């Protein structure tokens, strides 16, 4: 093991990156303290392009910017189109105006019931625990809440405690699933997180607790055995994370996932379809099969919403459908996520049909484009009359 035992194999041919002793590299607090928030610090890890420098200056005072040394170490030092770099380093696109862009196109604010509770689906809620994240992803769907310096969904007049939020959840026994998100809930220290999870567990109608966290991708060292053991005291606890590119599937990330799984916490993944980052079939196949190798179950592929400051990452729906057809039937069935569009009326699954009704019966097509018609005597399309 080198002095940078934790540093994954990102290209550093010139060797200009800092050498970090393993004891520090493996300590998530070291990364939090050393987060990159200035051009000078970024230059220790990557050679910034003039466009990136311009965007960093333009974003200052508008959007938060922060990168963990761990995530920076995954970046190509020379190529601004590096998929990891694009997710974390500001680009001119985020300051451009796009038609139709909105701060909250999916209407989270409309479904806010208390300071922190978003109740959009009958039996489950989102609990917005924080606005802090270790890295501020340039494509964050809650960019207004997490990254916009003028914005937050939290109201100042309701204080920082959870009394009202917990009262709402306890007062609505139809809520059986609480999803902790933010921001990133693992930004809290273990003790604070435990207070929240324990308070939810004390509500008999809450059946499952879910955590949405990108720490396994942005700073996997944060997922310690102690954290996992704490969460395991409140089972059933599930965790969904957010890998977007195979470059993020490092040894450290795999180890973090393994710690969660060994504590009985199932790990799922929600990918966002991002233009220029992962919008091609080969990348998505490598990502989904790579996730299976580290035992993470692909859950959703989100279409990128037209969120202010994020629109430059948007692809067409056609592109998403094409990628789904490149996955379905071509890789392990449970490696195929569901492609969804988040809207004011909920998440809408998007897919081209594999079966269509015709006068001759059901017309089927497979993943290779072969077709088959099953006539109604073989396969009734409507429920037959009582026999
Ligand atoms: C996505 C989401 C959920 C959880 O939905 P699942 O489909 O069960 O994962 C809950 N509430 C809100 C507001 C959401 O956006
Ligand atoms: S970690 Fe999640 S909530 Fe935080 S900025 Fe990234 S996408 Fe947004």
PDB file of C-alpha atoms in Angstrom, residues 115-116 129 155-156 158-163 165 188 192:
ATOM      1  CA  UNK A 115     -41.123  22.597   7.947  1.00  0.00           C
ATOM      2  CA  UNK A 116     -39.565  19.262   7.006  1.00  0.00           C
ATOM      3  CA  UNK A 129     -33.429  16.752   7.618  1.00  0.00           C
ATOM      4  CA  UNK A 155     -38.901  28.300   7.088  1.00  0.00           C
ATOM      5  CA  UNK A 156     -36.945  30.343   9.577  1.00  0.00           C
ATOM      6  CA  UNK A 158     -40.219  27.120  12.810  1.00  0.00           C
ATOM      7  CA  UNK A 159     -36.930  26.591  14.545  1.00  0.00           C
ATOM      8  CA  UNK A 160     -34.557  23.699  14.185  1.00  0.00           C
ATOM      9  CA  UNK A 161     -36.321  21.032  16.175  1.00  0.00           C
ATOM     10  CA  UNK A 162     -38.451  18.183  14.932  1.00  0.00           C
ATOM     11  CA  UNK A 163     -41.442  18.476  17.258  1.00  0.00           C
ATOM     12  CA  UNK A 165     -42.651  17.187  11.990  1.00  0.00           C
ATOM     13  CA  UNK A 188     -25.285  14.929  10.762  1.00  0.00           C
ATOM     14  CA  UNK A 192     -28.036  13.621  16.055  1.00  0.00           C
TER      15      UNK A 192
END
